[in-house]
Amino acid sequence: MPLSAPLPRSMRHRRAITVEAYLREDGLWDIEARLTDIKPRDIPLASGGVRPEGEPLHDLWLRVTIDTRMNVVDAEACSDWVPYPTHCDTIGPAYRKLIGLNLMKGFRKASRERLGGVAGCTHLTELCGVLPTAAIQAFAGDVFPVRDNSNDLRPIEPGEKPPYQLHGCHALHLEGEVVRKHYPRWFAYQPEAKIQPPPTELSLEPSS
């Protein structure tokens, strides 16, 4: 367990989010996300009755079908377990509004605009947020090359862009050690937008 040892405690709730990616026979990709909520005790429901221990409060599915440019060409959602049966589980068709979006071009914002609040299910719309990076991971080594000669020292050609992952997180900062070592062509590259300096440790001293 990588976290520090916890104080004595008892587990009261488990939420699990899983994402699986599939390459289809037609060349498209299915990115399939699932969310479950389970409690280790019986749950009295506001809608009446009791959900027995071990049975999900939520078991929700969201699938988008994308091409290799990350365009969403199909989408569907279903709700197998919900706290308000015949109500929560009727929203699935609304998630076809994801069709036409692109996972790499403002997808999270657009999905919230189309399906946030009463326009969708809170938890299905949450699942939209995990799809872009899951698709990137799925494409790595299949659609996107893991190495693209960024480890050599050829001059950068006019209009050439760095690999998509560079400068996307603190480890892959264009002026960081990982880029210097593994992507030397792009070390200290200056994109059109000004590079933000690498993060430094926060000072714990009070300001004067």
mmCIF file of C-alpha atoms in Angstrom:
data_model
loop_
_atom_site.group_PDB
_atom_site.id
_atom_site.type_symbol
_atom_site.label_atom_id
_atom_site.label_comp_id
_atom_site.label_asym_id
_atom_site.label_seq_id
_atom_site.Cartn_x
_atom_site.Cartn_y
_atom_site.Cartn_z
ATOM 1 C CA MET A 1 0.000 0.000 0.000
ATOM 2 C CA PRO A 2 1.754 3.189 -1.154
ATOM 3 C CA LEU A 3 -0.056 5.556 1.212
ATOM 4 C CA SER A 4 0.989 5.990 4.811
ATOM 5 C CA ALA A 5 -0.438 3.544 7.348
ATOM 6 C CA PRO A 6 -3.954 4.691 8.300
ATOM 7 C CA LEU A 7 -5.473 4.971 11.736
ATOM 8 C CA PRO A 8 -7.900 2.191 12.741
ATOM 9 C CA ARG A 9 -10.978 2.501 10.555
ATOM 10 C CA SER A 10 -13.850 0.617 8.934
ATOM 11 C CA MET A 11 -14.734 0.653 5.259
ATOM 12 C CA ARG A 12 -18.129 2.277 4.670
ATOM 13 C CA HIS A 13 -18.309 2.747 0.924
ATOM 14 C CA ARG A 14 -16.534 1.624 -2.220
ATOM 15 C CA ARG A 15 -16.712 3.418 -5.548
ATOM 16 C CA ALA A 16 -14.938 1.761 -8.448
ATOM 17 C CA ILE A 17 -14.375 3.236 -11.891
ATOM 18 C CA THR A 18 -12.969 1.007 -14.599
ATOM 19 C CA VAL A 19 -12.256 1.783 -18.237
ATOM 20 C CA GLU A 20 -11.578 -0.750 -20.970
ATOM 21 C CA ALA A 21 -10.661 -0.070 -24.590
ATOM 22 C CA TYR A 22 -11.374 -2.346 -27.530
ATOM 23 C CA LEU A 23 -10.190 -2.244 -31.136
ATOM 24 C CA ARG A 24 -13.131 -3.259 -33.303
ATOM 25 C CA GLU A 25 -13.048 -5.271 -36.502
ATOM 26 C CA ASP A 26 -14.148 -2.192 -38.459
ATOM 27 C CA GLY A 27 -11.115 -0.196 -37.278
ATOM 28 C CA LEU A 28 -13.009 1.942 -34.785
ATOM 29 C CA TRP A 29 -12.395 1.859 -31.032
ATOM 30 C CA ASP A 30 -14.817 1.372 -28.150
ATOM 31 C CA ILE A 31 -13.880 3.114 -24.905
ATOM 32 C CA GLU A 32 -16.090 1.645 -22.198
ATOM 33 C CA ALA A 33 -16.334 3.085 -18.678
ATOM 34 C CA ARG A 34 -18.158 1.619 -15.692
ATOM 35 C CA LEU A 35 -18.935 3.105 -12.264
ATOM 36 C CA THR A 36 -20.128 1.099 -9.267
ATOM 37 C CA ASP A 37 -21.050 2.204 -5.738
ATOM 38 C CA ILE A 38 -21.332 -0.529 -3.086
ATOM 39 C CA LYS A 39 -21.758 -0.361 0.685
ATOM 40 C CA PRO A 40 -20.815 -3.166 3.107
ATOM 41 C CA ARG A 41 -24.224 -2.996 4.780
ATOM 42 C CA ASP A 42 -27.894 -2.856 3.921
ATOM 43 C CA ILE A 43 -28.934 0.528 2.503
ATOM 44 C CA PRO A 44 -32.389 1.995 3.148
ATOM 45 C CA LEU A 45 -33.467 3.758 -0.026
ATOM 46 C CA ALA A 46 -35.314 7.064 -0.163
ATOM 47 C CA SER A 47 -37.442 5.485 -2.878
ATOM 48 C CA GLY A 48 -38.528 2.763 -0.458
ATOM 49 C CA GLY A 49 -37.194 -0.640 0.459
ATOM 50 C CA VAL A 50 -33.674 -1.694 1.302
ATOM 51 C CA ARG A 51 -30.734 -2.436 -0.977
ATOM 52 C CA PRO A 52 -29.073 -5.513 0.593
ATOM 53 C CA GLU A 53 -25.412 -5.533 1.540
ATOM 54 C CA GLY A 54 -23.199 -6.218 -1.469
ATOM 55 C CA GLU A 55 -25.736 -5.155 -4.097
ATOM 56 C CA PRO A 56 -24.726 -1.987 -5.965
ATOM 57 C CA LEU A 57 -26.354 1.337 -5.295
ATOM 58 C CA HIS A 58 -25.046 2.357 -8.727
ATOM 59 C CA ASP A 59 -23.836 0.222 -11.608
ATOM 60 C CA LEU A 60 -23.521 2.524 -14.613
ATOM 61 C CA TRP A 61 -21.989 2.055 -18.053
ATOM 62 C CA LEU A 62 -20.878 4.531 -20.695
ATOM 63 C CA ARG A 63 -19.441 3.582 -24.070
ATOM 64 C CA VAL A 64 -18.154 5.870 -26.787
ATOM 65 C CA THR A 65 -17.004 4.674 -30.174
ATOM 66 C CA ILE A 66 -14.196 6.752 -31.654
ATOM 67 C CA ASP A 67 -12.038 6.839 -34.744
ATOM 68 C CA THR A 68 -8.269 7.233 -34.646
ATOM 69 C CA ARG A 69 -8.664 11.013 -34.671
ATOM 70 C CA MET A 70 -10.608 10.782 -31.373
ATOM 71 C CA ASN A 71 -13.913 11.778 -32.982
ATOM 72 C CA VAL A 72 -16.936 10.296 -31.199
ATOM 73 C CA VAL A 73 -18.989 8.487 -33.839
ATOM 74 C CA ASP A 74 -21.353 6.649 -31.498
ATOM 75 C CA ALA A 75 -22.259 6.713 -27.808
ATOM 76 C CA GLU A 76 -24.544 4.891 -25.440
ATOM 77 C CA ALA A 77 -25.164 4.648 -21.704
ATOM 78 C CA CYS A 78 -27.077 2.296 -19.460
ATOM 79 C CA SER A 79 -27.871 2.157 -15.750
ATOM 80 C CA ASP A 80 -28.190 -1.384 -14.395
ATOM 81 C CA TRP A 81 -28.473 -0.443 -10.708
ATOM 82 C CA VAL A 82 -29.802 2.911 -9.505
ATOM 83 C CA PRO A 83 -31.373 4.338 -6.312
ATOM 84 C CA TYR A 84 -34.537 5.459 -8.130
ATOM 85 C CA PRO A 85 -35.551 2.685 -10.560
ATOM 86 C CA THR A 86 -37.671 3.740 -13.561
ATOM 87 C CA HIS A 87 -36.326 7.288 -13.151
ATOM 88 C CA CYS A 88 -32.505 7.278 -13.020
ATOM 89 C CA ASP A 89 -32.347 4.546 -15.639
ATOM 90 C CA THR A 90 -34.224 6.437 -18.355
ATOM 91 C CA ILE A 91 -31.484 8.972 -19.150
ATOM 92 C CA GLY A 92 -29.287 6.708 -21.277
ATOM 93 C CA PRO A 93 -30.424 8.022 -24.690
ATOM 94 C CA ALA A 94 -29.334 11.562 -23.726
ATOM 95 C CA TYR A 95 -25.701 10.475 -23.942
ATOM 96 C CA ARG A 96 -25.967 10.256 -27.698
ATOM 97 C CA LYS A 97 -25.348 14.000 -27.457
ATOM 98 C CA LEU A 98 -21.672 13.054 -27.151
ATOM 99 C CA ILE A 99 -21.664 12.054 -30.820
ATOM 100 C CA GLY A 100 -19.757 14.594 -32.881
ATOM 101 C CA LEU A 101 -17.436 15.674 -30.070
ATOM 102 C CA ASN A 102 -13.709 15.011 -30.071
ATOM 103 C CA LEU A 103 -12.026 13.558 -26.993
ATOM 104 C CA MET A 104 -8.990 15.819 -27.465
ATOM 105 C CA LYS A 105 -10.806 19.075 -28.202
ATOM 106 C CA GLY A 106 -12.685 20.410 -25.206
ATOM 107 C CA PHE A 107 -14.544 17.165 -24.593
ATOM 108 C CA ARG A 108 -14.931 17.494 -20.828
ATOM 109 C CA LYS A 109 -16.306 21.028 -21.039
ATOM 110 C CA ALA A 110 -18.621 20.151 -23.915
ATOM 111 C CA SER A 111 -19.951 17.058 -22.155
ATOM 112 C CA ARG A 112 -20.759 19.107 -19.043
ATOM 113 C CA GLU A 113 -22.518 21.722 -21.164
ATOM 114 C CA ARG A 114 -24.632 19.089 -22.904
ATOM 115 C CA LEU A 115 -25.241 16.696 -20.025
ATOM 116 C CA GLY A 116 -24.627 18.566 -16.766
ATOM 117 C CA GLY A 117 -27.278 19.098 -14.110
ATOM 118 C CA VAL A 118 -30.782 17.907 -14.946
ATOM 119 C CA ALA A 119 -29.776 17.231 -18.560
ATOM 120 C CA GLY A 120 -28.024 14.028 -17.508
ATOM 121 C CA CYS A 121 -27.011 11.675 -14.711
ATOM 122 C CA THR A 122 -24.405 13.131 -12.346
ATOM 123 C CA HIS A 123 -22.336 9.956 -12.314
ATOM 124 C CA LEU A 124 -22.555 9.107 -16.013
ATOM 125 C CA THR A 125 -21.451 12.647 -16.794
ATOM 126 C CA GLU A 126 -18.569 12.187 -14.330
ATOM 127 C CA LEU A 127 -17.492 9.171 -16.383
ATOM 128 C CA CYS A 128 -17.091 11.416 -19.420
ATOM 129 C CA GLY A 129 -14.105 12.981 -17.671
ATOM 130 C CA VAL A 130 -12.052 9.777 -17.667
ATOM 131 C CA LEU A 131 -12.496 9.005 -21.363
ATOM 132 C CA PRO A 132 -9.866 11.290 -22.995
ATOM 133 C CA THR A 133 -6.807 10.079 -21.096
ATOM 134 C CA ALA A 134 -8.039 6.478 -21.191
ATOM 135 C CA ALA A 135 -8.241 6.700 -24.981
ATOM 136 C CA ILE A 136 -4.731 8.161 -25.155
ATOM 137 C CA GLN A 137 -3.406 5.263 -23.091
ATOM 138 C CA ALA A 138 -5.256 2.821 -25.337
ATOM 139 C CA PHE A 139 -3.817 4.372 -28.496
ATOM 140 C CA ALA A 140 -0.220 4.401 -27.213
ATOM 141 C CA GLY A 141 1.746 1.806 -29.129
ATOM 142 C CA ASP A 142 -1.166 1.072 -31.489
ATOM 143 C CA VAL A 143 -2.253 4.381 -33.003
ATOM 144 C CA PHE A 144 0.356 6.694 -31.487
ATOM 145 C CA PRO A 145 4.021 5.655 -31.677
ATOM 146 C CA VAL A 146 5.648 5.321 -28.291
ATOM 147 C CA ARG A 147 8.942 6.542 -29.743
ATOM 148 C CA ASP A 148 9.089 8.807 -32.778
ATOM 149 C CA ASN A 149 12.787 9.621 -33.108
ATOM 150 C CA SER A 150 12.450 12.257 -30.401
ATOM 151 C CA ASN A 151 15.518 10.701 -28.818
ATOM 152 C CA ASP A 152 17.832 11.777 -31.630
ATOM 153 C CA LEU A 153 19.254 15.232 -32.260
ATOM 154 C CA ARG A 154 17.933 15.993 -35.735
ATOM 155 C CA PRO A 155 17.016 19.660 -36.214
ATOM 156 C CA ILE A 156 13.368 20.466 -35.685
ATOM 157 C CA GLU A 157 11.689 21.170 -39.000
ATOM 158 C CA PRO A 158 9.505 24.279 -39.490
ATOM 159 C CA GLY A 159 5.975 23.515 -38.377
ATOM 160 C CA GLU A 160 6.983 20.307 -36.627
ATOM 161 C CA LYS A 161 5.211 19.753 -33.317
ATOM 162 C CA PRO A 162 6.425 17.864 -30.251
ATOM 163 C CA PRO A 163 4.802 14.560 -29.292
ATOM 164 C CA TYR A 164 1.328 15.131 -27.893
ATOM 165 C CA GLN A 165 2.245 14.081 -24.355
ATOM 166 C CA LEU A 166 5.079 16.542 -23.844
ATOM 167 C CA HIS A 167 4.369 19.534 -21.593
ATOM 168 C CA GLY A 168 1.105 17.939 -20.525
ATOM 169 C CA CYS A 169 2.118 17.210 -16.932
ATOM 170 C CA HIS A 170 4.846 18.115 -14.437
ATOM 171 C CA ALA A 171 7.050 15.118 -15.327
ATOM 172 C CA LEU A 172 7.004 15.957 -19.039
ATOM 173 C CA HIS A 173 7.735 19.675 -18.718
ATOM 174 C CA LEU A 174 9.711 20.725 -21.798
ATOM 175 C CA GLU A 175 12.523 21.993 -19.594
ATOM 176 C CA GLY A 176 12.479 18.972 -17.292
ATOM 177 C CA GLU A 177 14.834 16.049 -16.818
ATOM 178 C CA VAL A 178 12.575 13.447 -18.456
ATOM 179 C CA VAL A 179 12.423 15.417 -21.696
ATOM 180 C CA ARG A 180 16.154 16.167 -21.583
ATOM 181 C CA LYS A 181 16.943 12.469 -21.224
ATOM 182 C CA HIS A 182 14.308 10.731 -23.339
ATOM 183 C CA TYR A 183 13.178 13.416 -25.816
ATOM 184 C CA PRO A 184 16.334 15.509 -26.318
ATOM 185 C CA ARG A 185 15.132 16.979 -29.618
ATOM 186 C CA TRP A 186 12.434 18.819 -27.715
ATOM 187 C CA PHE A 187 14.333 19.815 -24.604
ATOM 188 C CA ALA A 188 13.810 23.557 -23.941
ATOM 189 C CA TYR A 189 11.559 23.826 -27.021
ATOM 190 C CA GLN A 190 9.544 27.044 -26.940
ATOM 191 C CA PRO A 191 5.922 26.557 -28.062
ATOM 192 C CA GLU A 192 3.802 29.464 -29.164
ATOM 193 C CA ALA A 193 2.319 29.730 -25.679
ATOM 194 C CA LYS A 194 4.896 30.765 -23.116
ATOM 195 C CA ILE A 195 6.260 27.850 -21.132
ATOM 196 C CA GLN A 196 5.414 27.942 -17.465
ATOM 197 C CA PRO A 197 8.412 27.320 -15.198
ATOM 198 C CA PRO A 198 8.653 23.923 -13.523
ATOM 199 C CA PRO A 199 6.854 23.868 -10.169
ATOM 200 C CA THR A 200 8.979 24.519 -7.108
ATOM 201 C CA GLU A 201 8.442 23.408 -3.556
ATOM 202 C CA LEU A 202 6.089 25.651 -1.651
ATOM 203 C CA SER A 203 7.660 27.607 1.164
ATOM 204 C CA LEU A 204 6.200 26.897 4.573
ATOM 205 C CA GLU A 205 7.503 30.161 5.992
ATOM 206 C CA PRO A 206 4.867 32.844 6.624
ATOM 207 C CA SER A 207 4.981 35.781 4.271
ATOM 208 C CA SER A 208 6.020 39.110 5.737
#
